[in-house]
mmCIF file of C-alpha atoms in Angstrom:
data_model
loop_
_atom_site.group_PDB
_atom_site.id
_atom_site.type_symbol
_atom_site.label_atom_id
_atom_site.label_comp_id
_atom_site.label_asym_id
_atom_site.label_seq_id
_atom_site.Cartn_x
_atom_site.Cartn_y
_atom_site.Cartn_z
ATOM 1 C CA UNK A 42 103.939 -21.582 30.879
ATOM 2 C CA UNK A 43 100.444 -20.801 31.820
ATOM 3 C CA UNK A 44 101.399 -17.588 33.555
ATOM 4 C CA UNK A 45 103.399 -16.459 30.525
ATOM 5 C CA UNK A 46 100.453 -17.192 28.243
ATOM 6 C CA UNK A 47 98.076 -15.252 30.501
ATOM 7 C CA UNK A 48 100.501 -12.393 30.735
ATOM 8 C CA UNK A 49 100.908 -12.282 26.964
ATOM 9 C CA UNK A 50 97.153 -12.276 26.470
ATOM 10 C CA UNK A 51 96.651 -9.522 29.051
ATOM 11 C CA UNK A 52 99.407 -7.416 27.549
ATOM 12 C CA UNK A 53 98.078 -7.972 24.041
ATOM 13 C CA UNK A 54 94.579 -7.051 25.155
ATOM 14 C CA UNK A 55 95.863 -3.982 26.940
ATOM 15 C CA UNK A 56 97.795 -2.994 23.847
ATOM 16 C CA UNK A 57 94.763 -3.385 21.644
ATOM 17 C CA UNK A 58 92.606 -1.467 24.098
ATOM 18 C CA UNK A 59 95.080 1.405 24.358
ATOM 19 C CA UNK A 60 95.504 1.472 20.596
ATOM 20 C CA UNK A 61 91.756 1.620 20.051
ATOM 21 C CA UNK A 62 91.358 4.163 22.825
ATOM 22 C CA UNK A 63 94.054 6.382 21.306
ATOM 23 C CA UNK A 64 92.608 5.962 17.817
ATOM 24 C CA UNK A 65 89.134 6.824 19.088
ATOM 25 C CA UNK A 66 90.412 9.935 20.806
ATOM 26 C CA UNK A 67 91.778 11.130 17.503
ATOM 27 C CA UNK A 68 88.879 10.096 15.251
ATOM 28 C CA UNK A 69 85.758 9.508 17.440
ATOM 29 C CA UNK A 70 84.690 6.618 15.172
ATOM 30 C CA UNK A 71 84.090 4.205 18.037
ATOM 31 C CA UNK A 72 81.741 6.656 19.793
ATOM 32 C CA UNK A 73 79.714 7.071 16.606
ATOM 33 C CA UNK A 74 79.602 3.301 16.112
ATOM 34 C CA UNK A 75 78.420 2.788 19.693
ATOM 35 C CA UNK A 76 75.685 5.392 19.320
ATOM 36 C CA UNK A 77 74.415 3.871 16.088
ATOM 37 C CA UNK A 78 74.552 0.355 17.469
ATOM 38 C CA UNK A 79 72.670 1.436 20.586
ATOM 39 C CA UNK A 80 69.992 3.186 18.551
ATOM 40 C CA UNK A 81 69.532 0.110 16.394
ATOM 41 C CA UNK A 82 69.155 -2.008 19.500
ATOM 42 C CA UNK A 83 66.619 0.418 20.952
ATOM 43 C CA UNK A 84 64.755 0.510 17.641
ATOM 44 C CA UNK A 85 64.528 -3.277 17.582
ATOM 45 C CA UNK A 86 63.053 -3.201 21.077
ATOM 46 C CA UNK A 87 60.623 -0.305 20.525
ATOM 47 C CA UNK A 88 59.467 -1.097 16.973
ATOM 48 C CA UNK A 89 57.008 -3.922 17.911
ATOM 49 C CA UNK A 90 55.529 -1.766 20.646
ATOM 50 C CA UNK A 91 55.180 1.174 18.302
ATOM 51 C CA UNK A 92 53.563 -1.040 15.655
ATOM 52 C CA UNK A 93 51.102 -2.365 18.217
ATOM 53 C CA UNK A 94 50.285 1.166 19.384
ATOM 54 C CA UNK A 95 49.729 2.258 15.776
ATOM 55 C CA UNK A 96 47.417 -0.687 15.153
ATOM 56 C CA UNK A 97 45.412 0.029 18.302
ATOM 57 C CA UNK A 98 45.099 3.699 17.352
ATOM 58 C CA UNK A 99 44.050 2.817 13.791
ATOM 59 C CA UNK A 100 41.498 0.291 15.078
ATOM 60 C CA UNK A 101 40.061 2.848 17.476
ATOM 61 C CA UNK A 102 39.825 5.455 14.725
ATOM 62 C CA UNK A 103 38.056 2.974 12.445
ATOM 63 C CA UNK A 104 35.742 1.945 15.280
ATOM 64 C CA UNK A 105 34.837 5.560 16.070
ATOM 65 C CA UNK A 106 34.351 6.222 12.339
ATOM 66 C CA UNK A 107 32.135 3.171 11.916
ATOM 67 C CA UNK A 108 30.096 4.086 14.991
ATOM 68 C CA UNK A 109 29.590 7.586 13.618
ATOM 69 C CA UNK A 110 28.801 6.157 10.196
ATOM 70 C CA UNK A 111 26.244 3.792 11.709
ATOM 71 C CA UNK A 112 24.631 6.661 13.593
ATOM 72 C CA UNK A 113 24.443 8.701 10.392
ATOM 73 C CA UNK A 114 23.048 5.684 8.564
ATOM 74 C CA UNK A 115 20.392 5.211 11.248
ATOM 75 C CA UNK A 116 19.484 8.897 11.015
ATOM 76 C CA UNK A 117 19.252 8.725 7.220
ATOM 77 C CA UNK A 118 17.162 5.548 7.414
ATOM 78 C CA UNK A 119 14.817 7.235 9.876
ATOM 79 C CA UNK A 120 14.499 10.183 7.500
ATOM 80 C CA UNK A 121 13.821 7.810 4.585
ATOM 81 C CA UNK A 122 11.129 5.997 6.597
ATOM 82 C CA UNK A 123 9.573 9.317 7.557
ATOM 83 C CA UNK A 124 9.581 10.484 3.929
ATOM 84 C CA UNK A 125 8.050 7.186 2.794
ATOM 85 C CA UNK A 126 5.284 7.529 5.364
ATOM 86 C CA UNK A 127 4.706 11.112 4.285
ATOM 87 C CA UNK A 128 4.646 10.074 0.623
ATOM 88 C CA UNK A 129 2.163 7.278 1.343
ATOM 89 C CA UNK A 130 0.035 9.684 3.348
ATOM 90 C CA UNK A 131 0.074 12.227 0.515
ATOM 91 C CA UNK A 132 -0.731 9.506 -2.007
ATOM 92 C CA UNK A 133 -3.644 8.329 0.120
ATOM 93 C CA UNK A 134 -4.902 11.907 0.416
ATOM 94 C CA UNK A 135 -4.579 12.374 -3.334
ATOM 95 C CA UNK A 136 -6.508 9.170 -4.021
ATOM 96 C CA UNK A 137 -9.158 10.138 -1.479
ATOM 97 C CA UNK A 138 -9.420 13.598 -3.044
ATOM 98 C CA UNK A 139 -9.761 12.026 -6.485
ATOM 99 C CA UNK A 140 -12.555 9.744 -5.274
ATOM 100 C CA UNK A 141 -14.363 12.640 -3.597
ATOM 101 C CA UNK A 142 -14.021 14.785 -6.721
ATOM 102 C CA UNK A 143 -15.624 12.027 -8.759
ATOM 103 C CA UNK A 144 -18.455 11.776 -6.229
ATOM 104 C CA UNK A 145 -18.982 15.529 -6.324
ATOM 105 C CA UNK A 146 -18.947 15.432 -10.116
ATOM 106 C CA UNK A 147 -21.947 13.098 -10.069
ATOM 107 C CA UNK A 148 -25.043 15.066 -11.033
ATOM 108 C CA UNK A 149 -28.240 13.589 -9.584
ATOM 109 C CA UNK A 150 -31.343 13.403 -11.792
ATOM 110 C CA UNK A 151 -33.927 16.134 -11.562
ATOM 111 C CA UNK A 152 -35.962 16.072 -8.324
ATOM 112 C CA UNK A 153 -33.228 14.029 -6.596
ATOM 113 C CA UNK A 154 -30.381 15.102 -4.335
ATOM 114 C CA UNK A 155 -27.215 13.331 -3.237
ATOM 115 C CA UNK A 156 -25.805 12.667 0.242
ATOM 116 C CA UNK A 157 -22.279 11.336 0.678
ATOM 117 C CA UNK A 158 -21.533 8.427 3.015
ATOM 118 C CA UNK A 159 -18.535 6.325 3.980
ATOM 119 C CA UNK A 160 -18.376 2.545 4.033
ATOM 120 C CA UNK A 161 -17.617 1.446 7.597
ATOM 121 C CA UNK A 162 -18.181 -2.325 7.312
ATOM 122 C CA UNK A 163 -18.666 -5.093 4.768
ATOM 123 C CA UNK A 164 -20.650 -8.309 4.932
ATOM 124 C CA UNK A 165 -19.867 -10.099 1.721
ATOM 125 C CA UNK A 166 -18.844 -13.554 0.603
ATOM 126 C CA UNK A 167 -20.167 -17.122 0.859
ATOM 127 C CA UNK A 168 -20.559 -16.977 4.658
ATOM 128 C CA UNK A 169 -22.693 -13.817 4.633
ATOM 129 C CA UNK A 170 -26.465 -14.153 4.742
ATOM 130 C CA UNK A 171 -26.783 -11.060 2.565
ATOM 131 C CA UNK A 172 -24.371 -9.166 0.336
ATOM 132 C CA UNK A 173 -24.336 -5.851 2.208
ATOM 133 C CA UNK A 174 -22.304 -2.797 3.148
ATOM 134 C CA UNK A 175 -22.715 -0.681 6.282
ATOM 135 C CA UNK A 176 -22.645 3.108 5.864
ATOM 136 C CA UNK A 177 -22.013 5.857 8.421
ATOM 137 C CA UNK A 178 -25.332 7.612 7.710
ATOM 138 C CA UNK A 179 -28.701 6.710 9.229
ATOM 139 C CA UNK A 180 -32.211 7.977 9.789
ATOM 140 C CA UNK A 181 -30.909 10.988 11.715
ATOM 141 C CA UNK A 182 -29.312 12.108 8.441
ATOM 142 C CA UNK A 183 -32.499 11.419 6.474
ATOM 143 C CA UNK A 184 -31.681 7.901 5.233
ATOM 144 C CA UNK A 185 -34.694 5.648 4.621
ATOM 145 C CA UNK A 186 -35.236 2.062 3.474
ATOM 146 C CA UNK A 187 -35.152 1.418 -0.308
ATOM 147 C CA UNK A 188 -33.161 4.598 -0.907
ATOM 148 C CA UNK A 189 -30.884 4.251 -3.988
ATOM 149 C CA UNK A 190 -27.148 3.954 -3.368
ATOM 150 C CA UNK A 191 -24.813 4.820 -6.236
ATOM 151 C CA UNK A 192 -21.197 5.558 -7.139
ATOM 152 C CA UNK A 193 -19.819 7.611 -10.038
ATOM 153 C CA UNK A 194 -19.716 4.345 -12.029
ATOM 154 C CA UNK A 195 -23.362 3.488 -11.481
ATOM 155 C CA UNK A 196 -25.901 1.835 -9.184
ATOM 156 C CA UNK A 197 -24.522 -0.030 -6.173
ATOM 157 C CA UNK A 198 -27.750 -1.194 -4.545
ATOM 158 C CA UNK A 199 -30.416 0.098 -2.192
ATOM 159 C CA UNK A 200 -30.782 0.769 1.527
ATOM 160 C CA UNK A 201 -32.074 -2.344 3.255
ATOM 161 C CA UNK A 202 -32.351 -0.964 6.779
ATOM 162 C CA UNK A 203 -31.670 2.439 8.311
ATOM 163 C CA UNK A 204 -30.586 2.775 11.932
ATOM 164 C CA UNK A 205 -30.211 6.073 13.734
ATOM 165 C CA UNK A 206 -26.599 6.696 12.693
ATOM 166 C CA UNK A 207 -25.830 3.863 10.273
ATOM 167 C CA UNK A 208 -27.556 1.982 7.502
ATOM 168 C CA UNK A 209 -27.230 -1.320 5.639
ATOM 169 C CA UNK A 210 -27.019 -1.414 1.843
ATOM 170 C CA UNK A 211 -28.227 -4.464 -0.096
ATOM 171 C CA UNK A 212 -25.798 -4.865 -2.970
ATOM 172 C CA UNK A 213 -26.652 -5.374 -6.595
ATOM 173 C CA UNK A 214 -25.293 -8.935 -6.657
ATOM 174 C CA UNK A 215 -27.374 -10.167 -3.704
ATOM 175 C CA UNK A 216 -29.973 -12.774 -4.647
ATOM 176 C CA UNK A 217 -32.696 -10.650 -3.027
ATOM 177 C CA UNK A 218 -31.961 -7.547 -5.108
ATOM 178 C CA UNK A 219 -34.176 -6.761 -8.144
ATOM 179 C CA UNK A 220 -33.939 -3.613 -10.281
ATOM 180 C CA UNK A 221 -36.025 -2.825 -13.408
ATOM 181 C CA UNK A 222 -33.656 -1.857 -16.241
ATOM 182 C CA UNK A 223 -33.502 -0.996 -19.937
ATOM 183 C CA UNK A 224 -30.875 -1.650 -22.569
ATOM 184 C CA UNK A 225 -29.404 1.771 -23.280
ATOM 185 C CA UNK A 226 -29.047 1.152 -27.017
ATOM 186 C CA UNK A 227 -32.137 -0.875 -27.990
ATOM 187 C CA UNK A 228 -34.332 -0.059 -24.939
ATOM 188 C CA UNK A 229 -35.284 -3.686 -24.272
ATOM 189 C CA UNK A 230 -36.775 -3.943 -20.774
ATOM 190 C CA UNK A 231 -36.110 -6.526 -18.076
ATOM 191 C CA UNK A 232 -35.388 -7.051 -14.392
ATOM 192 C CA UNK A 233 -31.774 -7.287 -13.266
ATOM 193 C CA UNK A 234 -31.317 -9.809 -10.447
ATOM 194 C CA UNK A 235 -28.339 -10.778 -8.316
ATOM 195 C CA UNK A 236 -27.305 -14.415 -7.946
ATOM 196 C CA UNK A 237 -25.004 -14.280 -4.944
ATOM 197 C CA UNK A 238 -21.319 -13.639 -4.241
ATOM 198 C CA UNK A 239 -18.863 -14.261 -7.039
ATOM 199 C CA UNK A 240 -21.574 -14.891 -9.617
ATOM 200 C CA UNK A 241 -22.729 -12.884 -12.607
ATOM 201 C CA UNK A 242 -25.958 -10.893 -12.633
ATOM 202 C CA UNK A 243 -29.008 -12.180 -14.478
ATOM 203 C CA UNK A 244 -31.287 -10.120 -16.692
ATOM 204 C CA UNK A 245 -34.758 -11.666 -16.535
ATOM 205 C CA UNK A 246 -37.975 -11.396 -18.532
ATOM 206 C CA UNK A 247 -36.504 -10.149 -21.818
ATOM 207 C CA UNK A 248 -38.577 -11.484 -24.733
ATOM 208 C CA UNK A 249 -36.947 -13.826 -27.244
ATOM 209 C CA UNK A 250 -37.391 -11.346 -30.071
ATOM 210 C CA UNK A 251 -36.176 -8.321 -28.055
ATOM 211 C CA UNK A 252 -33.080 -6.591 -29.479
ATOM 212 C CA UNK A 253 -30.145 -6.692 -27.053
ATOM 213 C CA UNK A 254 -26.459 -7.507 -27.481
ATOM 214 C CA UNK A 255 -23.313 -8.242 -25.429
ATOM 215 C CA UNK A 256 -21.559 -5.084 -24.277
ATOM 216 C CA UNK A 257 -24.777 -3.070 -24.119
ATOM 217 C CA UNK A 258 -25.120 -0.871 -21.054
ATOM 218 C CA UNK A 259 -28.122 -1.481 -18.801
ATOM 219 C CA UNK A 260 -29.700 1.559 -17.117
ATOM 220 C CA UNK A 261 -32.494 1.961 -14.598
ATOM 221 C CA UNK A 262 -35.946 2.141 -16.181
ATOM 222 C CA UNK A 263 -37.487 4.265 -13.410
ATOM 223 C CA UNK A 264 -40.382 1.808 -12.937
ATOM 224 C CA UNK A 265 -41.654 1.351 -9.362
ATOM 225 C CA UNK A 266 -40.221 4.764 -8.482
ATOM 226 C CA UNK A 267 -37.414 3.672 -6.176
ATOM 227 C CA UNK A 268 -34.650 4.473 -8.677
ATOM 228 C CA UNK A 269 -34.514 7.499 -10.966
ATOM 229 C CA UNK A 270 -34.469 6.671 -14.655
ATOM 230 C CA UNK A 271 -31.268 6.403 -16.676
ATOM 231 C CA UNK A 272 -28.667 5.446 -14.050
ATOM 232 C CA UNK A 273 -26.020 2.957 -15.283
ATOM 233 C CA UNK A 274 -26.378 -0.414 -13.568
ATOM 234 C CA UNK A 275 -24.520 -3.194 -15.412
ATOM 235 C CA UNK A 276 -23.161 -4.327 -18.769
ATOM 236 C CA UNK A 277 -24.453 -7.295 -20.792
ATOM 237 C CA UNK A 278 -21.993 -10.195 -21.000
ATOM 238 C CA UNK A 279 -23.841 -12.939 -22.889
ATOM 239 C CA UNK A 280 -27.150 -13.327 -24.701
ATOM 240 C CA UNK A 281 -28.407 -16.879 -25.367
ATOM 241 C CA UNK A 282 -31.645 -18.327 -26.687
ATOM 242 C CA UNK A 283 -33.421 -21.390 -25.333
ATOM 243 C CA UNK A 284 -36.207 -23.411 -26.926
ATOM 244 C CA UNK A 285 -37.499 -24.219 -23.458
ATOM 245 C CA UNK A 286 -38.115 -20.617 -22.381
ATOM 246 C CA UNK A 287 -40.103 -17.634 -23.584
ATOM 247 C CA UNK A 288 -37.281 -15.314 -22.522
ATOM 248 C CA UNK A 289 -33.661 -14.792 -23.422
ATOM 249 C CA UNK A 290 -30.961 -16.133 -21.119
ATOM 250 C CA UNK A 291 -28.882 -13.010 -20.411
ATOM 251 C CA UNK A 292 -25.988 -12.500 -18.007
ATOM 252 C CA UNK A 293 -24.455 -9.166 -17.033
ATOM 253 C CA UNK A 294 -21.662 -7.804 -14.851
ATOM 254 C CA UNK A 295 -21.619 -4.898 -12.371
ATOM 255 C CA UNK A 296 -19.795 -1.710 -13.289
ATOM 256 C CA UNK A 297 -17.688 -1.604 -10.112
ATOM 257 C CA UNK A 298 -15.702 -3.673 -7.640
ATOM 258 C CA UNK A 299 -17.872 -3.896 -4.521
ATOM 259 C CA UNK A 300 -14.912 -4.724 -2.263
ATOM 260 C CA UNK A 301 -12.954 -1.600 -3.276
ATOM 261 C CA UNK A 302 -15.635 0.923 -2.337
ATOM 262 C CA UNK A 303 -14.893 3.473 0.390
ATOM 263 C CA UNK A 304 -17.331 6.321 -0.307
ATOM 264 C CA UNK A 305 -20.788 6.214 -1.901
ATOM 265 C CA UNK A 306 -23.739 8.487 -2.611
ATOM 266 C CA UNK A 307 -27.273 8.132 -1.293
ATOM 267 C CA UNK A 308 -30.011 9.566 -3.510
ATOM 268 C CA UNK A 309 -33.219 10.982 -2.109
ATOM 269 C CA UNK A 310 -36.107 12.899 -3.566
ATOM 270 C CA UNK A 311 -36.254 16.639 -3.149
ATOM 271 C CA UNK A 312 -40.008 16.746 -3.856
ATOM 272 C CA UNK A 313 -42.828 14.251 -3.619
ATOM 273 C CA UNK A 314 -42.601 10.972 -1.756
ATOM 274 C CA UNK A 315 -40.606 7.879 -2.562
ATOM 275 C CA UNK A 316 -42.812 5.129 -3.939
ATOM 276 C CA UNK A 317 -40.903 2.088 -2.854
ATOM 277 C CA UNK A 318 -42.237 -1.217 -4.084
ATOM 278 C CA UNK A 319 -41.874 -4.054 -1.541
ATOM 279 C CA UNK A 320 -41.472 -6.699 -4.192
ATOM 280 C CA UNK A 321 -39.526 -4.539 -6.652
ATOM 281 C CA UNK A 322 -36.184 -2.854 -6.530
#
C-alpha cells in the first residue's frame, strides 16, 4: 500500500511538473514570475543597505555643509569684529578731533598765548592729598608754576609744580585753590575757593548787600595777575544770608567734569612777566 501511494504521488508530481513545464514553454509565464519574485527578494535584501547608505551620504553632506557654514560664519564674525573696531577707532578719532577743534577755537586774552597739553595722570578723590592732574608739558616747554590752565568751558586750575617734561595742575575744587572772581551780570567781587573732592565750590567775601543770584556766571577778575580777566570759572548755585556773618553764604559749581578731561590749554603771557601771588590764585 505504501509503495502504491508513493508511486501515485511521484506520478502525480511528475505529471504536474511536465504539465507546468509544457505550459511554460508555450507561455513563458513561470519564467516571468520567477524573475519578478527574485527581484523582489533581492530588493528586500538590498533596500535596508541602500537606505543606510543614503542616510550616511545625507549626513556627510549636511556635516560638510555645516562645517562650511561655520567657517563662513566665523569669517563673517571676524569681519564684523574688525568693522566694529574700525568704527570705534573712527568714533574715537572724531571725538578727539572735536575736542581739539574746541581747544583751537579758544581765543586767549590779549597779551596771552595758549599751549596745548594732554592729561597723562590723575590724582583725585578722598585718598589724594591734593586734587591734581599731571600734564605732558614741563619747564622745557615753557611751563611755570601758577600758570593758568583752562579748557574751552572755562578755568580748570593752575600749575602747582613744573618738572622738566611734565607738570602738576592744582584743580579748582582743591581746598588750597583760591581764584579772585566777579559775577558776570552784577560784577560783585569775591574769592572762589575749593572745598575738596565731591564738594561744591565756595564763593567767599561777598558783602551782604552785594547783588548776586543763582545761575550767575563767575569770571576771573584779573586781580593778582595770575589769571587774565574775564575767563569763565564757575556758576552760582545758592545764595544765602546769615545774621552771624558779614558776608553772603554762596556755593557754586565748576563748569566741567574734571574726570573727563583729556586735553587742556596752558596760558602764558606773551609780554611782561607773570605776577603770581603766593597767597592768591
